[in-house]
Tab-separated table of C-alpha atoms in Angstrom:
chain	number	residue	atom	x	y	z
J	1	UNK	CA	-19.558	-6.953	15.097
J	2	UNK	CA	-17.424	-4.356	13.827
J	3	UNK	CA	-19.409	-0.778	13.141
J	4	UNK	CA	-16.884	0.177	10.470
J	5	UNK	CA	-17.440	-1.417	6.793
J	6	UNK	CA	-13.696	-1.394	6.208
J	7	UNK	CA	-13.816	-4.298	2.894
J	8	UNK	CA	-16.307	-1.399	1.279
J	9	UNK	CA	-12.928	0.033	-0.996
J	10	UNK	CA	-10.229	-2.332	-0.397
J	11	UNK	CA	-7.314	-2.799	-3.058
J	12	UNK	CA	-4.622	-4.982	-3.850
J	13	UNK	CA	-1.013	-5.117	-4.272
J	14	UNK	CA	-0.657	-7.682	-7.357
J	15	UNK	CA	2.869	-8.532	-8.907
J	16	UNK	CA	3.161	-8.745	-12.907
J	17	UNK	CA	3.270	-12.168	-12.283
J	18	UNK	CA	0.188	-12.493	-10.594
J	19	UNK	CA	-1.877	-10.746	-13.296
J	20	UNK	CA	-3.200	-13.890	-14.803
J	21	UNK	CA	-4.614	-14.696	-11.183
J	22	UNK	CA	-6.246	-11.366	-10.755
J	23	UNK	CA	-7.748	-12.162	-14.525
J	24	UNK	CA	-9.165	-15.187	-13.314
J	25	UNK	CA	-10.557	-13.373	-9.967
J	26	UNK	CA	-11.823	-10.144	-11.431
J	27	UNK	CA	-15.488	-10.942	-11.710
J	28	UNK	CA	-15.057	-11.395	-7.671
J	29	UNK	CA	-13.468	-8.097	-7.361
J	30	UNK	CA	-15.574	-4.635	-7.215
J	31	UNK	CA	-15.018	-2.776	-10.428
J	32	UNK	CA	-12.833	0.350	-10.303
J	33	UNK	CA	-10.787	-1.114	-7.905
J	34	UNK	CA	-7.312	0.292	-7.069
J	35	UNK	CA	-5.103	-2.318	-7.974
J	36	UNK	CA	-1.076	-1.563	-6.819
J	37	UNK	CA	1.627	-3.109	-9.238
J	38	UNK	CA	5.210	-2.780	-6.771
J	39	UNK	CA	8.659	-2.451	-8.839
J	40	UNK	CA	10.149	-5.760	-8.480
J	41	UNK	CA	14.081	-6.131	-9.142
J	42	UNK	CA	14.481	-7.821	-12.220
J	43	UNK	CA	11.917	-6.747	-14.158
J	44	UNK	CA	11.890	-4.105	-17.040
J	45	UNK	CA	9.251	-1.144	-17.262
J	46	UNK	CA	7.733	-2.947	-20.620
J	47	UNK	CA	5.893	-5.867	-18.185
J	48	UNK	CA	4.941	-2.963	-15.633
J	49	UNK	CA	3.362	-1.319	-17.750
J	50	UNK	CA	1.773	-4.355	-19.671
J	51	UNK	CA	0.339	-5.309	-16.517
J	52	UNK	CA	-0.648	-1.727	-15.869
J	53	UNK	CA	-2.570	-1.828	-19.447
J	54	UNK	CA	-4.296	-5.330	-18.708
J	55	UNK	CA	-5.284	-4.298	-15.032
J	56	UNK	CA	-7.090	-1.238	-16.930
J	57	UNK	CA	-8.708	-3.265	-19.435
J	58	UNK	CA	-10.424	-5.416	-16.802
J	59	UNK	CA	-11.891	-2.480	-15.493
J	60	UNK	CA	-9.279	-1.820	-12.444
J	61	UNK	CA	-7.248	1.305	-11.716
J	62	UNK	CA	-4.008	0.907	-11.713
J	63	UNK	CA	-1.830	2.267	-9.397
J	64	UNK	CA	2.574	1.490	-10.387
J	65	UNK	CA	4.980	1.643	-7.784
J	66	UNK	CA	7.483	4.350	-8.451
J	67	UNK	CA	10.689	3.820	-6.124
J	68	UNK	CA	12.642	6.978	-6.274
J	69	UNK	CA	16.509	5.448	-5.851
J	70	UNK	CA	16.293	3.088	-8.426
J	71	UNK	CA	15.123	5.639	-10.818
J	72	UNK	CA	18.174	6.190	-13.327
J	73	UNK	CA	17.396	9.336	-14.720
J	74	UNK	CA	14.257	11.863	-15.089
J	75	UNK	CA	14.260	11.212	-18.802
J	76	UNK	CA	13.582	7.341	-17.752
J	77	UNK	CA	10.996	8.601	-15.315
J	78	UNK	CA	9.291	11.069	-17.568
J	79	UNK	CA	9.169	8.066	-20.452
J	80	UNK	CA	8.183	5.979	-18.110
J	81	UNK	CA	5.160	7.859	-16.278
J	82	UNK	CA	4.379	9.325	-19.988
J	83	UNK	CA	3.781	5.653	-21.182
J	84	UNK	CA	1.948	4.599	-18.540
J	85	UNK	CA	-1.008	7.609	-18.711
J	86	UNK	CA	-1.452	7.087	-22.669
J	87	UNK	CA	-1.096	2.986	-22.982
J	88	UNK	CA	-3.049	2.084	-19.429
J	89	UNK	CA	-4.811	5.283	-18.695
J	90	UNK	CA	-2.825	5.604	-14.863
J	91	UNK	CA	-3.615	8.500	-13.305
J	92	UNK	CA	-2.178	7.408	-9.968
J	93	UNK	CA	1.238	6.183	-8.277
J	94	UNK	CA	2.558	5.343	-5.324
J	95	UNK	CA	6.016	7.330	-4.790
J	96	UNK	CA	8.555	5.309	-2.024
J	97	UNK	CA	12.151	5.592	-1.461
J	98	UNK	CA	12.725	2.248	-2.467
J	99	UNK	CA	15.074	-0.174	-0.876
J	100	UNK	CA	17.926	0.673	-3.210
J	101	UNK	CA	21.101	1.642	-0.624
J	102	UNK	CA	22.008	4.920	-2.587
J	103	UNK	CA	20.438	6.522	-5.334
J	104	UNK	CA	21.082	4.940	-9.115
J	105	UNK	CA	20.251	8.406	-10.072
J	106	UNK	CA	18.945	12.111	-9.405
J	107	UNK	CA	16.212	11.186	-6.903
J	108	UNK	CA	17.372	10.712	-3.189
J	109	UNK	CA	14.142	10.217	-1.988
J	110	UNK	CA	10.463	10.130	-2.987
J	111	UNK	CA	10.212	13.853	-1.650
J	112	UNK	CA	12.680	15.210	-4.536
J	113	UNK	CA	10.746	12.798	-7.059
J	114	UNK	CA	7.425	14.517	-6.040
J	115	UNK	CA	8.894	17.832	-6.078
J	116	UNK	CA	10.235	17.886	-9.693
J	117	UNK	CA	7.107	18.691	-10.882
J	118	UNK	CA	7.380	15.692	-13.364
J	119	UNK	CA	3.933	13.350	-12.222
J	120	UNK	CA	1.381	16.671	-12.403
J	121	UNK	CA	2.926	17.793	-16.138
J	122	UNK	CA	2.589	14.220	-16.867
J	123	UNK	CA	-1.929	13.749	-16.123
J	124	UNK	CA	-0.975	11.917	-12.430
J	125	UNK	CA	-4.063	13.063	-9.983
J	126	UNK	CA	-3.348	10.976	-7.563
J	127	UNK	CA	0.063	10.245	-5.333
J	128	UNK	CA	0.514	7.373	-2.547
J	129	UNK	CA	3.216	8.069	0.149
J	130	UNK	CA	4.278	5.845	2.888
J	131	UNK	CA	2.844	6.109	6.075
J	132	UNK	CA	5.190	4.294	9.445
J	133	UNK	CA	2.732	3.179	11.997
J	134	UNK	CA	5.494	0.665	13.480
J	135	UNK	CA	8.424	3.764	12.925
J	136	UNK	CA	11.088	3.842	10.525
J	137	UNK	CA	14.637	2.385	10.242
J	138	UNK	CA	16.753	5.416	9.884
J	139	UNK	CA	14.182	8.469	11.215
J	140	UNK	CA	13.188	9.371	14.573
J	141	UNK	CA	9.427	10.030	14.613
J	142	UNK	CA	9.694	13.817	14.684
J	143	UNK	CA	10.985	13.316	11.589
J	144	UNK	CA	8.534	11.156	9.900
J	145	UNK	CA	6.022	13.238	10.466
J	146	UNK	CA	7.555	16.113	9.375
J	147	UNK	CA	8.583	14.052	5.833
J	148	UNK	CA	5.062	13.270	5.993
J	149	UNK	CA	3.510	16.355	6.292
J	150	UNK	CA	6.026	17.719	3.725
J	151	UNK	CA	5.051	15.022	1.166
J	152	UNK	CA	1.167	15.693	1.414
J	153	UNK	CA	1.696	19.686	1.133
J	154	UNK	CA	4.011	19.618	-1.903
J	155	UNK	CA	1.511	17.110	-3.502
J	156	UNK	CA	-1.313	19.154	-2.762
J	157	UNK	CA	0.528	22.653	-4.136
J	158	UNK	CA	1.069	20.743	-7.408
J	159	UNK	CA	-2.969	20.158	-7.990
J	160	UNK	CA	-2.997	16.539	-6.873
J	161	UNK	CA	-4.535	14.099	-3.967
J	162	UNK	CA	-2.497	12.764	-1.048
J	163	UNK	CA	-3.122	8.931	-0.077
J	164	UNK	CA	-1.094	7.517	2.401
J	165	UNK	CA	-0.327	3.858	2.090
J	166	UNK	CA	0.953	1.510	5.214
J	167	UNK	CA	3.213	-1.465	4.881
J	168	UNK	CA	1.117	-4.348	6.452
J	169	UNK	CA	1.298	-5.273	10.006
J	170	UNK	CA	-0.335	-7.594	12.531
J	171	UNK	CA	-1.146	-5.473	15.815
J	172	UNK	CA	-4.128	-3.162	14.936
J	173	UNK	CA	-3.784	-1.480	18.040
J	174	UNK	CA	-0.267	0.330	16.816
J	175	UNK	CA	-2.120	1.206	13.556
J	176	UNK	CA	-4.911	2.797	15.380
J	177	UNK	CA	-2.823	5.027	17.359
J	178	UNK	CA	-0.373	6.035	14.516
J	179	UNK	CA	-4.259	6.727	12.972
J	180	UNK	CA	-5.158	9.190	16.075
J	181	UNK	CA	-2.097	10.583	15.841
J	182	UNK	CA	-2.072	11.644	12.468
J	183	UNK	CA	-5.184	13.286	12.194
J	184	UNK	CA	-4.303	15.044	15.908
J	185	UNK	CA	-1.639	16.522	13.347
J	186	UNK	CA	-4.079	17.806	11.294
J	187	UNK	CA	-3.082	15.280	8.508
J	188	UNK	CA	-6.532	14.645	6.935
J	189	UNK	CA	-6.042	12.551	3.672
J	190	UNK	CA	-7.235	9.073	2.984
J	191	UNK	CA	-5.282	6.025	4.672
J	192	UNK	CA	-4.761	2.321	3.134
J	193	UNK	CA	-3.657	0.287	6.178
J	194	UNK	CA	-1.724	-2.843	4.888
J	195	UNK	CA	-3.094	-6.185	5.771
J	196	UNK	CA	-2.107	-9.384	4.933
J	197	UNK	CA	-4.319	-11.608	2.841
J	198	UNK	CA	-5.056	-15.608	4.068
J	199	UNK	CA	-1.584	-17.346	4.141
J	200	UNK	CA	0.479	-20.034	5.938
J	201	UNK	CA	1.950	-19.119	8.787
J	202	UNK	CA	5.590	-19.348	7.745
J	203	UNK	CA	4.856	-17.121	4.668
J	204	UNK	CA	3.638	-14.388	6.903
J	205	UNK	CA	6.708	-14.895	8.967
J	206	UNK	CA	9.174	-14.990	5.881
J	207	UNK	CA	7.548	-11.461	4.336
J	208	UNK	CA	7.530	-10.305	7.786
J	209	UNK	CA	10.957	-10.400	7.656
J	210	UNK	CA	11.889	-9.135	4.813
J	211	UNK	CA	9.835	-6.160	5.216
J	212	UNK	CA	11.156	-5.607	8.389
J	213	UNK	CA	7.409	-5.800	10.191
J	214	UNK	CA	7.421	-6.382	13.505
J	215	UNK	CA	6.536	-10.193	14.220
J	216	UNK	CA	7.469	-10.872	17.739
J	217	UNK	CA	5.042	-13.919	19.841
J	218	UNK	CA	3.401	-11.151	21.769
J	219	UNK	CA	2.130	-9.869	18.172
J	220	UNK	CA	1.279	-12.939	16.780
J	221	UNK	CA	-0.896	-13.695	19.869
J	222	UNK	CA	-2.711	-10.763	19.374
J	223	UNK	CA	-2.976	-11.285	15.373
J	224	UNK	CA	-4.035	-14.868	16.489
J	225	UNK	CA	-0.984	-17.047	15.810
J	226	UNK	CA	0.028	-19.715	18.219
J	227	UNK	CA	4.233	-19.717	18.171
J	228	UNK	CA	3.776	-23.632	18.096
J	229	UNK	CA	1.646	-23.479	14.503
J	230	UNK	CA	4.257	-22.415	12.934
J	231	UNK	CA	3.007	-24.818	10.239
J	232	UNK	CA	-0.979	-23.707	9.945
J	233	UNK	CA	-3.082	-20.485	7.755
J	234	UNK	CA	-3.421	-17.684	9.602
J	235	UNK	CA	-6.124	-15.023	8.389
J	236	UNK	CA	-6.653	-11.772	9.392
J	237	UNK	CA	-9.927	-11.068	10.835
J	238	UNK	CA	-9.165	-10.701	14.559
J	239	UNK	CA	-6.521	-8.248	12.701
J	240	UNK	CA	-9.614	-6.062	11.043
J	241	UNK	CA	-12.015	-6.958	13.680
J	242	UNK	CA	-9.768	-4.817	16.244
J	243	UNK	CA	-9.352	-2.271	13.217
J	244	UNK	CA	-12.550	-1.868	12.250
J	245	UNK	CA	-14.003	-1.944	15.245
J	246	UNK	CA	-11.835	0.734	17.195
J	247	UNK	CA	-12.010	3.523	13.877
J	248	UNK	CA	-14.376	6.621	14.646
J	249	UNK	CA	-15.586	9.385	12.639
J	250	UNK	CA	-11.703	10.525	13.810
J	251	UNK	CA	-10.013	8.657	12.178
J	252	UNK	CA	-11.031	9.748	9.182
J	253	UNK	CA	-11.435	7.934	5.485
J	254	UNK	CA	-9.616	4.425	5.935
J	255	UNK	CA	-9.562	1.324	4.026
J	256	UNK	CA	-7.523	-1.908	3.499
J	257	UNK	CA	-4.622	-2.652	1.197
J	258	UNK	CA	-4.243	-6.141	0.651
J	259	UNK	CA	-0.952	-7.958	0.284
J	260	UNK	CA	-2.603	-11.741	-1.205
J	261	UNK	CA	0.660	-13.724	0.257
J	262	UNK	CA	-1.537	-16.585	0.084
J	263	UNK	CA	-2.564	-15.667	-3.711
J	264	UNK	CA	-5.205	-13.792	-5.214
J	265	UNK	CA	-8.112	-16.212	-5.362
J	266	UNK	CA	-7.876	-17.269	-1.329
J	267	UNK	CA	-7.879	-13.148	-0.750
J	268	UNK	CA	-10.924	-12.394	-2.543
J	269	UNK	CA	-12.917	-15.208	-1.202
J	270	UNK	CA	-11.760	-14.556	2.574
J	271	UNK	CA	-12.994	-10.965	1.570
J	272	UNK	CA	-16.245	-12.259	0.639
J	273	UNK	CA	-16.449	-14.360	3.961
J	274	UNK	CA	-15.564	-11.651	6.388
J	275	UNK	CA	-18.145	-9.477	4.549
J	276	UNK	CA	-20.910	-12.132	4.547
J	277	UNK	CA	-19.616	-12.100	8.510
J	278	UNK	CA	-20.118	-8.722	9.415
């Protein structure tokens, strides 16, 4: 069984739309409970930051996507982060570059947002950043590390806490070396690793896709997929098993991030299983 008690502080990535299911699962969920709200086109900041408010009052932290391109200007940010400290008491983000193609306004990347000294003056203690186990689109990995490193320092000089986040994957054995590497580099703060929660098969494979996760049928053997169930639920204990049972006292402080593909209810409750499991 796996020596690592990696469900202990999980969180969740929950869309405004989903709020009413995390409502319904909350007495499931351990209180305190970082709960991630991503910026989805389409939607204004008035729902974020109602769903920000209601994931406080069930006794959740909330944690809002901030996607630096599609920012429009830092008086939208600075209204924005403002509003969300004194209506849902947020005292942590996650900062990305944000799929926008080019900037919509003065941030080029989440470095420049972090540096502008906006989130500290604003009561935000704590700062996600991404972290690439499976690379990155447009940098080599000298230079993700060195972005990295870079975002963790600058957060740290302003009087906050680095977390790195990870987009969710399905071979644990890619996260765990990205892991070794990264503390090898002396990079020491907390790590999320993205998992996906209980889903159908072709779900998985749609978001996979979209997020540009690697999903080949040597990957979803080893996640436990069979190319011809296309059409079944996949969960992902042998996933955490690997994880969880390959971390050392190395690797650090890590936990899961849950993306609940398969909706909020079916996440909790596998949570609950694996845990009665192990």
């Amino acid at each position: 069984m796996p020596k690592h008690n990696i469900t202990a502080g999980y969180s969740l990535e929950v869309s405004t739309k989903a709020v009413p299911a995390l409502t319904a699962a909350a007495a499931r969920i351990t209180p305190g409970a970082t709960i991630f709200i991503p910026y989805l086109a389409g939607e204004d900041n008035a729902v974020r930051l109602a769903a920000a408010a209601t994931v406080r009052e069930l006794g959740f932290e909330p944690m809002l996507h901030v996607p630096a391109r599609r920012i429009v200007s830092l008086a939208e940010l600075e209204s924005f982060i403002s509003r969300a400290v004194e209506e849902a008491g947020v005292t942590r983000c996650f900062v990305i570059a944000g799929d926008s193609p080019s900037p919509k306004g003065p941030f080029a990347d989440s470095t420049s947002l972090i540096e502008a000294g906006l989130l500290e003056r604003s009561g935000i203690h704590l700062v996600g950043v991404a972290g690439h186990p499976e690379g990155h689109p447009v940098m080599s990995e000298s230079q993700r590390w060195q972005v990295l490193e870079r975002k963790c320092t600058s957060i740290e000089n302003r009087g906050m806490t680095p977390l790195i986040v990870t987009q969710f994957g399905f071979d644990a054995d890619v996260v765990l070396t990205w892991l070794a590497a990264l503390r090898e580099r002396g990079i020491v703060h907390p790590v999320r690793v993205g998992v996906p929660g209980p889903a159908g098969v072709a779900v998985l494979a749609r978001y996979a896709a979209m997020c540009g996760v690697n999903a080949s049928a040597s990957i979803w053997s080893k996640y436990g997929i069979s190319i011809g169930k296309l059409f079944g639920t996949a969960g992902p204990d042998r996933f955490v098993d690997r994880l969880a049972s390959g971390l050392g006292e190395a690797h650090g402080e890590v936990n899961l991030h849950i993306f609940p593909f398969g909706g909020i209810a079916q996440s909790v409750e596998w949570v609950e299983k694996y845990r009665a499991r192990s």
